CSV table of C-alpha atoms in Angstrom, one decimal:
chain,number,residue,atom,x,y,z
A,92,MET,CA,0.0,0.0,0.0
A,93,ILE,CA,1.2,3.5,-0.9
A,94,PRO,CA,0.8,6.1,1.9
A,95,LEU,CA,-1.1,9.3,1.1
A,96,SER,CA,2.0,11.3,2.0
A,97,TRP,CA,4.0,9.9,-0.9
A,98,TYR,CA,1.5,11.3,-3.3
A,99,LEU,CA,1.4,14.7,-1.5
A,100,ILE,CA,5.2,15.0,-1.5
A,101,PHE,CA,5.4,14.0,-5.2
A,102,ALA,CA,2.7,16.6,-6.1
A,103,ALA,CA,4.4,19.3,-4.0
A,104,ALA,CA,7.7,18.6,-5.8
A,105,LEU,CA,6.1,18.7,-9.2
A,106,PHE,CA,4.3,22.0,-8.3
A,107,CYS,CA,7.5,23.6,-7.1
A,108,ILE,CA,9.4,22.5,-10.3
A,109,GLY,CA,6.6,24.0,-12.3
A,110,LEU,CA,6.7,27.2,-10.3
A,111,TYR,CA,10.5,27.5,-10.9
A,112,GLY,CA,9.9,27.1,-14.6
A,113,VAL,CA,7.2,29.8,-14.6
A,114,LEU,CA,9.4,32.3,-12.6
A,115,ALA,CA,12.7,31.7,-14.2
A,116,ARG,CA,12.3,30.8,-17.9
A,117,LYS,CA,12.6,33.5,-20.5
A,118,ASN,CA,10.6,31.9,-23.4
A,119,ALA,CA,6.9,32.4,-23.1
A,120,ILE,CA,6.1,28.8,-24.3
A,121,ALA,CA,8.4,27.4,-21.6
A,122,ILE,CA,6.4,29.4,-19.1
A,123,LEU,CA,3.2,27.7,-20.4
A,124,MET,CA,4.9,24.3,-19.9
A,125,GLY,CA,5.6,25.3,-16.3
A,126,ILE,CA,2.0,26.1,-15.8
A,127,GLU,CA,1.1,22.7,-17.2
A,128,LEU,CA,3.3,21.0,-14.6
A,129,MET,CA,1.6,23.0,-11.8
A,130,LEU,CA,-1.9,22.0,-13.1
A,131,ASN,CA,-0.9,18.4,-13.2
A,132,ALA,CA,0.4,18.5,-9.6
A,133,VAL,CA,-2.9,20.0,-8.5
A,134,ASN,CA,-4.8,17.2,-10.4
A,135,ILE,CA,-2.8,14.5,-8.6
A,136,ASN,CA,-3.6,16.1,-5.3
A,137,LEU,CA,-7.3,16.2,-6.1
A,138,VAL,CA,-7.4,12.6,-7.2
A,139,ALA,CA,-5.3,11.4,-4.3
A,140,PHE,CA,-7.5,13.1,-1.7
A,141,TRP,CA,-10.6,11.7,-3.5
A,142,ARG,CA,-9.2,8.1,-3.3
A,143,TYR,CA,-7.9,8.3,0.3
A,144,ARG,CA,-10.3,10.7,2.1
A,145,ALA,CA,-13.7,10.5,0.3
A,146,PRO,CA,-13.9,7.6,-2.1
A,147,ASP,CA,-17.7,7.6,-2.1
A,148,MET,CA,-17.9,11.2,-3.3
A,149,ILE,CA,-16.8,11.6,-6.9
A,150,ALA,CA,-16.1,15.4,-6.5
A,151,GLY,CA,-12.3,15.0,-6.7
A,152,GLN,CA,-12.4,13.3,-10.1
A,153,ALA,CA,-15.1,15.7,-11.4
A,154,TRP,CA,-13.0,18.7,-10.6
A,155,ALA,CA,-10.0,17.1,-12.1
A,156,VAL,CA,-12.0,16.9,-15.4
A,157,MET,CA,-12.8,20.6,-15.1
A,158,VAL,CA,-9.0,21.3,-14.6
A,159,PHE,CA,-8.3,19.4,-17.8
A,160,ALA,CA,-10.7,21.5,-19.8
A,161,VAL,CA,-9.4,24.8,-18.3
A,162,ALA,CA,-5.8,23.7,-19.1
A,163,ALA,CA,-6.8,23.0,-22.7
A,164,ALA,CA,-8.5,26.4,-23.1
A,165,GLU,CA,-5.5,28.2,-21.5
A,166,VAL,CA,-3.0,26.6,-23.8
A,167,ALA,CA,-5.0,27.3,-26.9
A,168,VAL,CA,-5.5,31.0,-26.1
A,169,GLY,CA,-1.9,31.4,-24.8
A,170,LEU,CA,-0.3,29.9,-27.9
A,171,ALA,CA,-2.5,31.9,-30.2
A,172,LEU,CA,-1.4,35.1,-28.3
A,173,PHE,CA,2.3,34.1,-28.6
A,174,ILE,CA,2.0,33.4,-32.3
A,175,SER,CA,0.3,36.8,-32.8
A,176,ILE,CA,3.0,38.5,-30.8
A,177,TYR,CA,5.7,36.7,-32.7
A,178,ARG,CA,4.2,38.0,-35.9
A,179,THR,CA,4.4,41.6,-34.9
A,180,ARG,CA,7.5,41.7,-32.7
A,181,LYS,CA,9.6,38.7,-34.0
A,182,THR,CA,10.2,37.5,-30.4
A,183,ILE,CA,8.5,35.6,-27.7
A,184,ALA,CA,10.9,36.2,-24.9
A,185,ALA,CA,8.7,37.2,-21.9
A,186,ASP,CA,10.9,40.2,-20.9
A,187,GLU,CA,10.9,41.7,-24.4
A,188,ILE,CA,7.1,41.6,-24.7
A,189,ASN,CA,6.3,45.2,-23.4
A,190,LEU,CA,3.7,46.4,-25.8
A,191,MET,CA,1.3,47.2,-23.0
A,192,LYS,CA,4.0,48.8,-20.8
A,193,TRP,CA,4.3,52.6,-20.6
B,7,MET,CA,8.3,-2.9,0.4
B,8,THR,CA,5.7,-4.2,-2.0
B,9,ALA,CA,5.8,-4.2,-5.7
B,10,VAL,CA,3.4,-1.3,-6.0
B,11,GLN,CA,5.6,0.8,-3.8
B,12,ILE,CA,8.6,0.0,-6.0
B,13,ILE,CA,6.6,1.0,-9.1
B,14,PHE,CA,5.6,4.2,-7.4
B,15,ILE,CA,9.2,5.2,-6.5
B,16,VAL,CA,10.5,4.4,-10.0
B,17,VAL,CA,7.7,6.3,-11.8
B,18,ALA,CA,8.0,9.2,-9.4
B,19,ALA,CA,11.8,9.4,-9.9
B,20,VAL,CA,11.4,9.3,-13.7
B,21,THR,CA,8.6,11.9,-13.7
B,22,LEU,CA,10.4,14.4,-11.4
B,23,GLY,CA,13.6,14.0,-13.4
B,24,ALA,CA,11.7,14.7,-16.6
B,25,ALA,CA,10.0,17.7,-15.0
B,26,ILE,CA,13.4,19.1,-14.0
B,27,MET,CA,14.6,18.6,-17.6
B,28,VAL,CA,11.5,20.5,-18.8
B,29,VAL,CA,12.4,23.6,-16.8
B,30,THR,CA,16.1,23.5,-17.3
B,31,THR,CA,16.9,22.1,-20.8
B,32,ARG,CA,18.2,24.6,-23.3
B,33,LYS,CA,16.4,23.5,-26.4
B,34,LEU,CA,12.7,24.2,-26.3
B,35,LEU,CA,11.8,21.2,-28.5
B,36,HIS,CA,13.6,18.9,-26.1
B,37,ALA,CA,11.7,20.5,-23.2
B,38,ALA,CA,8.4,19.6,-25.0
B,39,ILE,CA,9.5,16.0,-25.4
B,40,TRP,CA,10.4,15.8,-21.7
B,41,LEU,CA,7.0,17.3,-20.9
B,42,ILE,CA,5.4,14.4,-22.7
B,43,LEU,CA,7.4,12.0,-20.5
B,44,THR,CA,6.2,13.8,-17.4
B,45,LEU,CA,2.6,13.7,-18.5
B,46,PHE,CA,2.9,9.9,-19.1
B,47,GLY,CA,4.2,9.6,-15.5
B,48,VAL,CA,1.2,11.5,-14.2
B,49,ALA,CA,-1.1,9.2,-16.2
B,50,ILE,CA,0.5,6.2,-14.4
B,51,PHE,CA,-0.3,7.8,-11.1
B,52,TYR,CA,-4.0,8.1,-12.1
B,53,VAL,CA,-4.0,4.4,-12.8
B,54,LEU,CA,-2.5,3.7,-9.4
B,55,LEU,CA,-5.2,5.8,-7.8
B,56,ASN,CA,-8.1,3.9,-9.6
B,57,ALA,CA,-8.9,6.9,-11.8
B,58,GLY,CA,-8.9,5.1,-15.2
B,59,PHE,CA,-10.9,7.7,-17.0
B,60,LEU,CA,-8.5,10.5,-16.0
B,61,ALA,CA,-5.5,8.3,-17.1
B,62,VAL,CA,-7.0,7.9,-20.6
B,63,ALA,CA,-8.0,11.6,-20.7
B,64,GLN,CA,-4.5,12.6,-19.7
B,65,VAL,CA,-3.0,10.7,-22.6
B,66,VAL,CA,-5.6,11.9,-25.1
B,67,ILE,CA,-5.9,15.5,-24.0
B,68,TYR,CA,-2.5,16.4,-22.6
B,69,ILE,CA,-0.2,14.3,-24.7
B,70,GLY,CA,-2.4,14.1,-27.8
B,71,ALA,CA,-3.5,17.7,-28.0
B,72,ILE,CA,-1.7,20.0,-25.6
B,73,ALA,CA,1.9,18.7,-26.1
B,74,ILE,CA,1.5,18.5,-29.8
B,75,LEU,CA,0.0,22.0,-29.9
B,76,MET,CA,3.1,23.2,-28.0
B,77,ILE,CA,5.5,21.5,-30.4
B,78,PHE,CA,3.6,23.2,-33.3
B,79,ALA,CA,3.9,26.6,-31.6
B,80,ILE,CA,7.6,26.1,-30.9
B,81,MET,CA,8.2,25.3,-34.6
B,82,LEU,CA,6.2,28.2,-35.8
B,83,THR,CA,8.1,30.7,-33.6
B,84,ARG,CA,11.5,29.2,-34.2
B,85,GLN,CA,14.3,31.7,-34.0
B,86,LEU,CA,18.0,31.0,-33.9
B,87,ALA,CA,18.8,33.5,-31.2
B,88,ILE,CA,16.3,31.9,-28.8
B,89,ASP,CA,18.2,28.6,-28.5
B,90,ILE,CA,21.6,30.2,-28.2
B,91,GLY,CA,21.3,32.9,-25.5
B,92,PRO,CA,20.6,32.2,-21.8
B,93,GLN,CA,17.3,30.5,-21.3
B,94,VAL,CA,16.6,32.0,-17.8
B,95,ASN,CA,16.1,35.6,-16.8
B,96,ARG,CA,18.2,37.5,-14.4
B,97,GLY,CA,16.2,36.7,-11.3
B,98,TRP,CA,16.4,32.9,-11.5
B,99,PRO,CA,18.2,32.5,-8.2
B,100,TRP,CA,15.2,34.1,-6.5
B,101,ALA,CA,12.9,31.8,-8.5
B,102,LEU,CA,14.9,28.8,-7.2
B,103,LEU,CA,14.8,30.2,-3.6
B,104,ILE,CA,11.0,30.8,-3.7
B,105,SER,CA,10.3,27.3,-5.1
B,106,LEU,CA,12.5,25.6,-2.5
B,107,LEU,CA,10.9,27.7,0.3
B,108,LEU,CA,7.4,26.7,-0.9
B,109,PHE,CA,8.4,23.0,-1.1
B,110,GLY,CA,9.9,23.2,2.4
B,111,SER,CA,6.8,24.8,3.9
B,112,LEU,CA,4.5,22.3,2.2
B,113,ILE,CA,6.5,19.4,3.6
B,114,TRP,CA,6.4,21.1,7.0
B,115,LEU,CA,2.6,21.5,6.7
B,116,PHE,CA,2.2,17.8,5.8
B,117,SER,CA,4.3,16.7,8.7
B,118,ASN,CA,2.1,18.6,11.1
B,119,TRP,CA,-1.2,17.3,9.7
B,120,SER,CA,-2.7,14.2,11.2
B,121,GLY,CA,-4.7,13.2,8.1
B,122,VAL,CA,-1.5,12.4,6.2
B,123,SER,CA,-1.5,8.9,7.6
B,124,THR,CA,-5.0,8.0,6.3
B,125,GLU,CA,-5.3,4.3,5.5
B,126,LEU,CA,-6.2,3.5,1.9
B,127,PRO,CA,-10.0,2.7,2.0
B,128,THR,CA,-11.2,-0.2,-0.2
B,129,LEU,CA,-13.5,0.8,-3.0
B,130,SER,CA,-16.8,-1.0,-2.6
B,131,SER,CA,-17.4,-3.4,-5.5
B,132,ARG,CA,-21.0,-2.2,-6.0
B,133,VAL,CA,-20.1,1.3,-7.2
B,134,ASP,CA,-18.1,1.8,-10.4
B,135,PRO,CA,-16.1,5.1,-10.1
B,136,LEU,CA,-16.2,5.6,-13.9
B,137,ARG,CA,-20.0,5.3,-14.0
B,138,GLU,CA,-20.4,7.5,-10.9
B,139,LEU,CA,-18.2,10.2,-12.6
B,140,GLY,CA,-20.2,10.1,-15.8
B,141,VAL,CA,-23.5,10.4,-13.9
B,142,SER,CA,-22.3,13.2,-11.6
B,143,LEU,CA,-21.2,15.3,-14.6
B,144,VAL,CA,-24.7,15.4,-16.1
B,145,SER,CA,-26.9,15.1,-13.0
B,146,PRO,CA,-28.7,18.3,-11.9
B,147,ASN,CA,-27.9,17.4,-8.3
B,148,ALA,CA,-24.2,17.3,-8.9
B,149,TYR,CA,-21.9,19.1,-11.4
B,150,VAL,CA,-24.0,19.8,-14.5
B,151,ILE,CA,-23.6,23.6,-14.1
B,152,PRO,CA,-19.8,23.6,-13.8
B,153,PHE,CA,-19.7,21.1,-16.7
B,154,GLU,CA,-21.8,23.4,-19.0
B,155,LEU,CA,-19.7,26.4,-17.9
B,156,VAL,CA,-16.6,24.6,-18.9
B,157,SER,CA,-18.1,23.8,-22.3
B,158,VAL,CA,-18.9,27.5,-22.8
B,159,LEU,CA,-15.3,28.3,-21.7
B,160,LEU,CA,-13.9,25.9,-24.3
B,161,LEU,CA,-16.1,27.4,-27.0
B,162,ALA,CA,-15.0,30.9,-26.0
B,163,ALA,CA,-11.3,29.8,-26.1
B,164,LEU,CA,-11.8,28.2,-29.5
B,165,ILE,CA,-13.3,31.4,-31.0
B,166,GLY,CA,-10.9,33.7,-29.1
B,167,SER,CA,-7.8,31.9,-30.3
B,168,ILE,CA,-8.9,32.0,-33.9
B,169,ILE,CA,-9.6,35.7,-33.7
B,170,VAL,CA,-6.3,36.4,-31.9
B,171,ALA,CA,-4.1,34.4,-34.3
B,172,TRP,CA,-5.9,35.6,-37.4
B,173,PRO,CA,-3.5,37.3,-39.8
B,174,ARG,CA,-4.4,41.0,-40.0
B,175,LYS,CA,-4.2,43.1,-43.1
B,176,GLU,CA,-1.9,46.1,-42.4
B,177,ASN,CA,-3.9,48.9,-44.0
B,178,GLU,CA,-7.4,47.5,-43.4
B,179,ASP,CA,-8.5,50.0,-40.7
């Protein structure tokens, strides 16, 4: 049997790796990848708590499905934005995108 | 140590290693391929947690759609300078410090929480989690409204991304 704490520690590590990617990476697509890692860590926590703490309520899995859909929407809009920015500015480095800065 | 625990440790090590490669590797295309490996590892965890539907959805949505979409975007925005220069911004030691601090405080929280030693309850053989999930997503007493909202969100994202990425004529307006 796998203790619940193993899942929690794994998800915490995955979340922190994703957070580092979001904060440190320069390329905007790499930042999106970090966000994907963080969302996956959250999903593992949701499912692990469903399985260990409340297996007769399906809420954990239902919310994980919602997170899937939100992640897909976020990636679609984000990548469309980056391609549009690349077309006008020829860069997608996050610190060079300053069109809305004044 | 049982076989399941050994599988868990191996999968966790591979997944975390791949995740570290995603955020540190220099070439963006390699990062996308490490991301696919990470997502596969997470799918294996869903199987270990008796969430078969989520494991399949993980492979279909994350690996089949999101990762491939990212590879497309990387190739469309390819630029020589991006792969050569430093891949992290100036504040990366702060980012590392913040993530390590967050990890440490999360571990500290877990060690102080009594619920962390919960025994694994056995799933009763009468209820099928897959069927229960399907019913709860369309039942008015459960999650039909969030489900519909998410569909509207997906439609909005679909239309929005088409409009944002539409090539614009320079002297149209």
